[in-house]
mmCIF file of N, CA and C in Angstrom:
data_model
loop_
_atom_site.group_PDB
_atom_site.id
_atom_site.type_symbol
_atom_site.label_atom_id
_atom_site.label_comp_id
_atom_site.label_asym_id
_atom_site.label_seq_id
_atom_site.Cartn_x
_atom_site.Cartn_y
_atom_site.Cartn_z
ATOM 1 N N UNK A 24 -52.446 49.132 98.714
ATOM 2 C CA UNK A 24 -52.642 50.567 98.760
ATOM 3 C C UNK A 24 -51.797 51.180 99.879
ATOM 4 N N UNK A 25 -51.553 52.385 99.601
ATOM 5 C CA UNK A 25 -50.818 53.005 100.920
ATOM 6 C C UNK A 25 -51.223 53.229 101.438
ATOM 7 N N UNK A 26 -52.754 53.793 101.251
ATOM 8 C CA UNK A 26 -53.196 53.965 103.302
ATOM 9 C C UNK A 26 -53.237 52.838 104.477
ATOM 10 N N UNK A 27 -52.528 51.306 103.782
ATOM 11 C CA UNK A 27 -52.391 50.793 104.616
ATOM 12 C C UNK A 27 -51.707 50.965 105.756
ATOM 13 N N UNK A 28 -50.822 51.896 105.556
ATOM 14 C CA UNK A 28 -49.463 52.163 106.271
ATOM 15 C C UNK A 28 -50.203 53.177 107.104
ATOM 16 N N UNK A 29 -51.100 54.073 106.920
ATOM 17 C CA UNK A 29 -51.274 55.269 108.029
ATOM 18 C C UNK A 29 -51.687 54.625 109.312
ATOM 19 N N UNK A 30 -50.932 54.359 110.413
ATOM 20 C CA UNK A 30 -51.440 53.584 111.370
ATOM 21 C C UNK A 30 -51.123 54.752 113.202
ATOM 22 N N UNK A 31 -50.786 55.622 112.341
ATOM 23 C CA UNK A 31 -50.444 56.949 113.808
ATOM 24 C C UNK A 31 -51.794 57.947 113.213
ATOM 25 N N UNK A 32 -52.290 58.145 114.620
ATOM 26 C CA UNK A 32 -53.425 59.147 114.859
ATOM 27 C C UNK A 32 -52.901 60.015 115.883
ATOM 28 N N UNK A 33 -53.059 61.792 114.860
ATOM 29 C CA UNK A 33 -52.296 62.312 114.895
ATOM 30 C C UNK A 33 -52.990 63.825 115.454
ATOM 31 N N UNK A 34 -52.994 65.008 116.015
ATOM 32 C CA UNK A 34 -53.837 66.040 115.986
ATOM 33 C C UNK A 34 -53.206 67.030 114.854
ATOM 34 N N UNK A 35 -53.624 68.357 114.438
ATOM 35 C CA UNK A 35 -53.319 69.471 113.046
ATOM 36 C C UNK A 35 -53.790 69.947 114.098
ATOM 37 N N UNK A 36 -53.203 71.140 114.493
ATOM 38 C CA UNK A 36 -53.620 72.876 114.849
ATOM 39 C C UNK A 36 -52.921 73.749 113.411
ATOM 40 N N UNK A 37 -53.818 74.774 113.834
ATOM 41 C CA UNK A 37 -53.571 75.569 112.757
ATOM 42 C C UNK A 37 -53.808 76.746 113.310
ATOM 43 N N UNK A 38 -52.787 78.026 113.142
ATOM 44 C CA UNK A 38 -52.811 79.260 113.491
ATOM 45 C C UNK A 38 -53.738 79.930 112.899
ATOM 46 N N UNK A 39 -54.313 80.775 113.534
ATOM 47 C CA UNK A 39 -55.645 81.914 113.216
ATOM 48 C C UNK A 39 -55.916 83.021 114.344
ATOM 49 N N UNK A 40 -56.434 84.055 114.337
ATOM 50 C CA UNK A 40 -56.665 84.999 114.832
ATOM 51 C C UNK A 40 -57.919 84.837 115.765
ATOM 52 N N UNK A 41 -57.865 85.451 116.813
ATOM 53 C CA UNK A 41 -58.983 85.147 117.725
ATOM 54 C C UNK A 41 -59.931 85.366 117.661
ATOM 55 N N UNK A 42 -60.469 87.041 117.129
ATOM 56 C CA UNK A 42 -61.567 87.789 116.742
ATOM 57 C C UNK A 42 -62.217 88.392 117.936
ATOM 58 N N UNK A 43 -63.164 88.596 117.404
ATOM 59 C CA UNK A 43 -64.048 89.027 118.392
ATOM 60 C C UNK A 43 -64.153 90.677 119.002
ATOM 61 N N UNK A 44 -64.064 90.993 119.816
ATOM 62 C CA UNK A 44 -63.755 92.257 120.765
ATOM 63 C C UNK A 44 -62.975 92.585 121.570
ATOM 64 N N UNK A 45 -62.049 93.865 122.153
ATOM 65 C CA UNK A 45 -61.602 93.951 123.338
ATOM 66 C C UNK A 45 -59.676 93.782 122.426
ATOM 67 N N UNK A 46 -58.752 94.322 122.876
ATOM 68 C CA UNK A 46 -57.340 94.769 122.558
ATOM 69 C C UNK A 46 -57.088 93.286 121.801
ATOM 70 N N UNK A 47 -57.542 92.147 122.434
ATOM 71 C CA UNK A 47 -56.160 90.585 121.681
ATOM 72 C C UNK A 47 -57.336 90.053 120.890
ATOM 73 N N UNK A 48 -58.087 91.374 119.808
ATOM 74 C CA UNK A 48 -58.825 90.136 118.881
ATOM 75 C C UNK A 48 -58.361 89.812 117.723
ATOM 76 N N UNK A 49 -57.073 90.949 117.332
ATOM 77 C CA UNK A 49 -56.178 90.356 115.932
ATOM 78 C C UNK A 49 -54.777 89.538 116.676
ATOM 79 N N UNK A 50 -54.882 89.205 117.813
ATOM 80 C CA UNK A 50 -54.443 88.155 118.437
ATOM 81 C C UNK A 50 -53.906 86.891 117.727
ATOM 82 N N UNK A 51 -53.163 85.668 117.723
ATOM 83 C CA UNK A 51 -52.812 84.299 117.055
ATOM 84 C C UNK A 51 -53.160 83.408 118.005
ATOM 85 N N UNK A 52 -53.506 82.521 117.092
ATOM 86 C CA UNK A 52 -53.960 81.386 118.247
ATOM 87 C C UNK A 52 -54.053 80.001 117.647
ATOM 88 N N UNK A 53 -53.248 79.108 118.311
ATOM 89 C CA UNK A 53 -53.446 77.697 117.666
ATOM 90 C C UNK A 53 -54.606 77.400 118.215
ATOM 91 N N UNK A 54 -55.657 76.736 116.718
ATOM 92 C CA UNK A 54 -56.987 75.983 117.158
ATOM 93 C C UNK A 54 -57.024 74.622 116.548
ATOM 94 N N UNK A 55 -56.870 73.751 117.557
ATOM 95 C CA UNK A 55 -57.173 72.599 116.515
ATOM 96 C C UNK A 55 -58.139 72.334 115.531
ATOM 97 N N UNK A 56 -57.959 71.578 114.282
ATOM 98 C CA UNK A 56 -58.252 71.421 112.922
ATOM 99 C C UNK A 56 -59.013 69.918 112.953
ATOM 100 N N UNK A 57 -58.013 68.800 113.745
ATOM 101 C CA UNK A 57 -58.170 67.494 113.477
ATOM 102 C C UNK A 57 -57.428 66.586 114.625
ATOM 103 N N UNK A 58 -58.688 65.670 115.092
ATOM 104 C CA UNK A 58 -58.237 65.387 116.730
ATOM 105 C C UNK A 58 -57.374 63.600 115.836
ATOM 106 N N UNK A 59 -58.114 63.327 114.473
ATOM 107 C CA UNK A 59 -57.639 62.113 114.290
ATOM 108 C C UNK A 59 -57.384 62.028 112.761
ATOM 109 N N UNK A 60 -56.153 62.502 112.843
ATOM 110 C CA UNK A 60 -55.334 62.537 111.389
ATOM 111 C C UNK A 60 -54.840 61.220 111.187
ATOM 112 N N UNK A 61 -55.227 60.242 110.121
ATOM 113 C CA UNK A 61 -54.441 58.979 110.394
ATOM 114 C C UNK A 61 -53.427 58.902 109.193
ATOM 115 N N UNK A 62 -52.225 58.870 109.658
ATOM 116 C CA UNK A 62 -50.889 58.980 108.754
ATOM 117 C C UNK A 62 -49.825 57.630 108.864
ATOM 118 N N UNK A 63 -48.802 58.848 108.358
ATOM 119 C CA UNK A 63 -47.387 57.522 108.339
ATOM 120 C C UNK A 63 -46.716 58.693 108.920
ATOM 121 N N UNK A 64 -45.602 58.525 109.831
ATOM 122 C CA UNK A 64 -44.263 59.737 109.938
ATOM 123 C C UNK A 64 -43.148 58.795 110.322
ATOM 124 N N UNK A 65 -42.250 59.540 109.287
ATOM 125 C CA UNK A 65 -41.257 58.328 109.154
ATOM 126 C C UNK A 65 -39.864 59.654 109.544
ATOM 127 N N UNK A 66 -39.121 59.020 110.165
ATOM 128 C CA UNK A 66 -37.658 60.121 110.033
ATOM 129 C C UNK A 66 -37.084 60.025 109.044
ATOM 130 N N UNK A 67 -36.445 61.358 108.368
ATOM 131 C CA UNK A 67 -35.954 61.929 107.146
ATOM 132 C C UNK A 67 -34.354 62.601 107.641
ATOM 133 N N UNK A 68 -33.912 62.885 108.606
ATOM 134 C CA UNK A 68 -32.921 63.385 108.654
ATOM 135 C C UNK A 68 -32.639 64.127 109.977
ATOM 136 N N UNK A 69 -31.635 62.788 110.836
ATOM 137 C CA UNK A 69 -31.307 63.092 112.332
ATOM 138 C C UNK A 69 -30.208 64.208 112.180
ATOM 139 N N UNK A 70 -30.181 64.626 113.791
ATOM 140 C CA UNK A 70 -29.092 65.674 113.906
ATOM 141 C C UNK A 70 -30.203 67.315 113.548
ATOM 142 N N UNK A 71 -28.865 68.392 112.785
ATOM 143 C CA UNK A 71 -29.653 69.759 112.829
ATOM 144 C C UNK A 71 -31.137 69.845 112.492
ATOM 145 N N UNK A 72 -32.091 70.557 113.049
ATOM 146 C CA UNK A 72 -33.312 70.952 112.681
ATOM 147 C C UNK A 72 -33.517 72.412 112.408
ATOM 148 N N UNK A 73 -32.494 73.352 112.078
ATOM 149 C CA UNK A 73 -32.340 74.545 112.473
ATOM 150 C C UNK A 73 -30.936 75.334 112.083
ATOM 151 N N UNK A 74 -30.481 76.320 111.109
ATOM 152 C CA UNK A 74 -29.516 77.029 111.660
ATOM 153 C C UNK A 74 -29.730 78.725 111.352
ATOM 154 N N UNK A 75 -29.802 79.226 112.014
ATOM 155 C CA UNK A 75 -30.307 81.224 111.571
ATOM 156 C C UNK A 75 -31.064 81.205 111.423
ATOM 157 N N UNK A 76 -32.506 81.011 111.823
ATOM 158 C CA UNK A 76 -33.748 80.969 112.013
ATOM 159 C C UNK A 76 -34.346 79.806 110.992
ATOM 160 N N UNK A 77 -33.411 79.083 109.985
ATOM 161 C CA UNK A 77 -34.726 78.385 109.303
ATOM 162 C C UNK A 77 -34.509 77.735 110.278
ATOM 163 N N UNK A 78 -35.592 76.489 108.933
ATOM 164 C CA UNK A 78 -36.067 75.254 109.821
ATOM 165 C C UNK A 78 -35.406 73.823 108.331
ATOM 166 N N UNK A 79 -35.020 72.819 108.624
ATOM 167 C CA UNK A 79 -34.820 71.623 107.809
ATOM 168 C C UNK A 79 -35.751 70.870 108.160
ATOM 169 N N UNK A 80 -36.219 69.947 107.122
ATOM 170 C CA UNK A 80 -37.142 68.531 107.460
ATOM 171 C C UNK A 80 -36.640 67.257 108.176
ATOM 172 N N UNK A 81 -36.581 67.137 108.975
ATOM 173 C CA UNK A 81 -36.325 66.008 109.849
ATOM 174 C C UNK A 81 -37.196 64.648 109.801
ATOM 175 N N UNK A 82 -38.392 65.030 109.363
ATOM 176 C CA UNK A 82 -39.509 63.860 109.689
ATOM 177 C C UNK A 82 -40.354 63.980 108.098
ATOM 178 N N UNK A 83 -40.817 62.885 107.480
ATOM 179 C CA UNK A 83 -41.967 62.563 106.992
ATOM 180 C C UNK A 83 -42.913 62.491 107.193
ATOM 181 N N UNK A 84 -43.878 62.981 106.729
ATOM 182 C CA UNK A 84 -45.446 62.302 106.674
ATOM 183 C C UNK A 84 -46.243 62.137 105.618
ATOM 184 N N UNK A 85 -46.964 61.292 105.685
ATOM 185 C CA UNK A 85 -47.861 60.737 104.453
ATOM 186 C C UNK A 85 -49.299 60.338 105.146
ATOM 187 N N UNK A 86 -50.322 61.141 104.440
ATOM 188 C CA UNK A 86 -51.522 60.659 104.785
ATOM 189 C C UNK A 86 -52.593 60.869 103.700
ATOM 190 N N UNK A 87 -53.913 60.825 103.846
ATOM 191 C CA UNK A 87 -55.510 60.517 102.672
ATOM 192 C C UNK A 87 -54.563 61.997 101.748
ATOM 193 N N UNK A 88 -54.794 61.731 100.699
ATOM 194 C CA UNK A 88 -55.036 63.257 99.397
ATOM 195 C C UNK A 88 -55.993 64.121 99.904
ATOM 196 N N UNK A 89 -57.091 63.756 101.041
ATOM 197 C CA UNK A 89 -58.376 64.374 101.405
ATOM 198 C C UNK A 89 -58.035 65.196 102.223
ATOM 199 N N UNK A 90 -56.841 64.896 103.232
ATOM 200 C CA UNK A 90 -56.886 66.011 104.167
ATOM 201 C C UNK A 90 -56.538 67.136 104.269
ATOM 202 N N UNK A 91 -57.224 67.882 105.507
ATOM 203 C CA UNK A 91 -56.999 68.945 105.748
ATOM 204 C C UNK A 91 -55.166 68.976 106.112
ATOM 205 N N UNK A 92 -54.305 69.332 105.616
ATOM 206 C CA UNK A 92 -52.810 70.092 106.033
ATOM 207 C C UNK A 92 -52.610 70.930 105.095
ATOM 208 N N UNK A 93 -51.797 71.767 105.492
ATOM 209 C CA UNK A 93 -51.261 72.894 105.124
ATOM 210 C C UNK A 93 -49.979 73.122 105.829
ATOM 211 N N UNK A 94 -48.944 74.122 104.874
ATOM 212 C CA UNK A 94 -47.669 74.624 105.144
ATOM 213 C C UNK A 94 -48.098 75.058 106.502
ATOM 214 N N UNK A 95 -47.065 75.230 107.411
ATOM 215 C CA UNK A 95 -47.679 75.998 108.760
ATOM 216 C C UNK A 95 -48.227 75.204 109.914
ATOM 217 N N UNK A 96 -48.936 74.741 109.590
ATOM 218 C CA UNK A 96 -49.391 73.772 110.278
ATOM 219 C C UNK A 96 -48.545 73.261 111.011
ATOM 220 N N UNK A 97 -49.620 72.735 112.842
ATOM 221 C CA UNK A 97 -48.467 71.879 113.639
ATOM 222 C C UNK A 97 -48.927 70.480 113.963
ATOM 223 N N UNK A 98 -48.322 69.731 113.318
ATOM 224 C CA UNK A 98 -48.978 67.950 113.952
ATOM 225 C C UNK A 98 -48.705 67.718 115.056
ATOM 226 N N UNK A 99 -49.422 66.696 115.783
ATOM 227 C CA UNK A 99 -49.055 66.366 117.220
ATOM 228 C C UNK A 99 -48.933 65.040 117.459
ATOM 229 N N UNK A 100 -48.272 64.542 118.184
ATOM 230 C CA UNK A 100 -48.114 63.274 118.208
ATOM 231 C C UNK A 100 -47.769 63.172 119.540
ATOM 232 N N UNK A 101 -48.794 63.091 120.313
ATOM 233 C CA UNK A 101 -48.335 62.800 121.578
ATOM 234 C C UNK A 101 -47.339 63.891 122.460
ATOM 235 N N UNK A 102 -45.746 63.576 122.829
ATOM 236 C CA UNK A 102 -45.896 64.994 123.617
ATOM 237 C C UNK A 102 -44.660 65.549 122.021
ATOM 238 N N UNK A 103 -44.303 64.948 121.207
ATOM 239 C CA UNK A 103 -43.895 65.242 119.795
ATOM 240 C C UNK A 103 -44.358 66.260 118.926
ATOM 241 N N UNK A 104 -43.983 67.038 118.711
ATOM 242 C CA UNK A 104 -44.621 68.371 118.221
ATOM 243 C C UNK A 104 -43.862 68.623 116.968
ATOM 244 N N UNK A 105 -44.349 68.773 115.783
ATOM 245 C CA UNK A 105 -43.691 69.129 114.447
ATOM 246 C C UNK A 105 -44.477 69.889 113.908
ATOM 247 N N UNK A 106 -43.457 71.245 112.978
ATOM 248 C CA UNK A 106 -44.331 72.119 112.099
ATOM 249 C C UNK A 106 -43.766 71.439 110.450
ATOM 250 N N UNK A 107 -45.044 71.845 109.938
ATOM 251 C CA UNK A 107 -45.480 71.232 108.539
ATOM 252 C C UNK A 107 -44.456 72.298 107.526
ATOM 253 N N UNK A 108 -43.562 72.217 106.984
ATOM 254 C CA UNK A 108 -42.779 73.065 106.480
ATOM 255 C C UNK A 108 -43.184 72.759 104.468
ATOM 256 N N UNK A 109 -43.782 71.695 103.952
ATOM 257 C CA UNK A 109 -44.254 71.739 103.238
ATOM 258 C C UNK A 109 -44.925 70.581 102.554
ATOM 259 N N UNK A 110 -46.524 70.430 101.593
ATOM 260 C CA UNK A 110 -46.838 69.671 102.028
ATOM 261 C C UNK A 110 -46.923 69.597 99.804
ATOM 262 N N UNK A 111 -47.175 68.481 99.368
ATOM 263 C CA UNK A 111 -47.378 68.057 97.906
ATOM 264 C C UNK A 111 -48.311 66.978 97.956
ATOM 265 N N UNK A 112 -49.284 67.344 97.085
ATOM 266 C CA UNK A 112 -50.302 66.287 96.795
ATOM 267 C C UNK A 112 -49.938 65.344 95.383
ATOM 268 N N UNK A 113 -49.795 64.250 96.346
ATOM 269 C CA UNK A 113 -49.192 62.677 94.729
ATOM 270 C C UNK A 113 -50.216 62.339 94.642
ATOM 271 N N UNK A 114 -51.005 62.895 93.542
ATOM 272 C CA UNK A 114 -51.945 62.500 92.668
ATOM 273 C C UNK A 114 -52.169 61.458 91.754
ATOM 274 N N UNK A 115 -50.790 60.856 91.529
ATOM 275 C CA UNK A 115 -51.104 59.939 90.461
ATOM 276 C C UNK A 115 -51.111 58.794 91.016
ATOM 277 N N UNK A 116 -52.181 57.943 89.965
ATOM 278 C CA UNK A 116 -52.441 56.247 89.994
ATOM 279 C C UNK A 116 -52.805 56.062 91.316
ATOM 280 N N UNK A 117 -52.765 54.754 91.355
ATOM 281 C CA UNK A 117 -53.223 54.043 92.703
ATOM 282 C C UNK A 117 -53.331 54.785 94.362
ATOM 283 N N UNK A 118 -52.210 55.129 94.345
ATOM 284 C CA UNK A 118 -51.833 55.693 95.686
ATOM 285 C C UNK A 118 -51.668 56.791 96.266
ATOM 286 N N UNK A 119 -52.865 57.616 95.663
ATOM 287 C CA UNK A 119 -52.558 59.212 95.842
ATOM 288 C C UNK A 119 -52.673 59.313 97.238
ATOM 289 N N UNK A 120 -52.064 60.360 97.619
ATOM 290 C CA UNK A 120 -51.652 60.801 99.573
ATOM 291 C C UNK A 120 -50.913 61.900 98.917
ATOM 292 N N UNK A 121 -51.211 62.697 100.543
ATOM 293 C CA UNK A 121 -50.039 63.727 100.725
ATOM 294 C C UNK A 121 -49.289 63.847 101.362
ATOM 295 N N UNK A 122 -48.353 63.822 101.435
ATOM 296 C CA UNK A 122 -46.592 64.484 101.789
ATOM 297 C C UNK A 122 -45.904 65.374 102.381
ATOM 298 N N UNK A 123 -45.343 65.312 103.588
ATOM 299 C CA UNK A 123 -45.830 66.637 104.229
ATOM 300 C C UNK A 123 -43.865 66.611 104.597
ATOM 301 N N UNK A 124 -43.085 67.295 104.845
ATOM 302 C CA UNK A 124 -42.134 67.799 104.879
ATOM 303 C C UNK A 124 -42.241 68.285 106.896
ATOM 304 N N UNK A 125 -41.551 67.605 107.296
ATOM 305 C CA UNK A 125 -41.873 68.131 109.232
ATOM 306 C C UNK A 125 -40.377 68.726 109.684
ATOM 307 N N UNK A 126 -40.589 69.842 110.873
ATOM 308 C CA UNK A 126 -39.211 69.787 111.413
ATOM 309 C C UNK A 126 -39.494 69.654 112.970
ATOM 310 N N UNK A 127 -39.131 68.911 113.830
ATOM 311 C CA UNK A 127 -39.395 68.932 115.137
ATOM 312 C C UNK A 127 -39.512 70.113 115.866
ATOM 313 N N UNK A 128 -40.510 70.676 116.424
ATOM 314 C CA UNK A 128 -40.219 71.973 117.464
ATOM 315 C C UNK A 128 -39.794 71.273 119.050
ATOM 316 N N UNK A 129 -40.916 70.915 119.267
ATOM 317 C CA UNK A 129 -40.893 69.824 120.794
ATOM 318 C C UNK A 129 -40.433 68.780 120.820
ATOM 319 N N UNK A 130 -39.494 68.018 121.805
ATOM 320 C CA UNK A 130 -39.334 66.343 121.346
ATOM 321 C C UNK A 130 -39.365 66.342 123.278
ATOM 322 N N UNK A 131 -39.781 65.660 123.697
ATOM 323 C CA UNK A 131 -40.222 65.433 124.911
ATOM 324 C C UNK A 131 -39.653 63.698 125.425
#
């Protein structure tokens, strides 16, 4: 099976609004989602991450069909920081997981 391979534990923040009361409550705010995402991230493509504001996929990931990710999203890996640029659920047969498309923001 492939979740043999998820062997990196990983954090998900996810952007949302602060709420509440007082001028910064439609505010943004990364809140973490998931302190122990257990995946695979594999590199997809050294060199540019970037040219005129996009972003390219640099990194892989693969983890449960169950989890919580989403486009947007930022994984963490230590002081490694990647946003989730897009994610596909492989549903079929044996080895369903999802797929997540990364581009480095932070590399430390």
């Amino acid at each position: 099976m492939i979740s043999r391979f998820f062997n990196k534990k990983v954090k998900v923040e996810r952007l949302s609004l602060k709420g509440g009361e007082g001028e910064d409550k439609n505010t943004q705010e990364w809140k973490q989602i998931s302190n122990d995402l257990y995946c695979h991230i594999q590199t997809w493509a050294e060199g540019e991450v970037g040219y005129e504001g996009s972003r390219f996929a640099t990194h892989m990931l693969w983890c449960d069909i169950s989890e919580d990710l989403k486009e947007g999203d930022r994984v963490i890996d230590g002081e490694q920081i990647y946003q989730v640029l897009k994610v596909e659920n492989l549903g079929i047969g044996l080895n369903q997981h999802k797929q997540a498309g990364l581009s480095v923001i932070v590399s430390e």
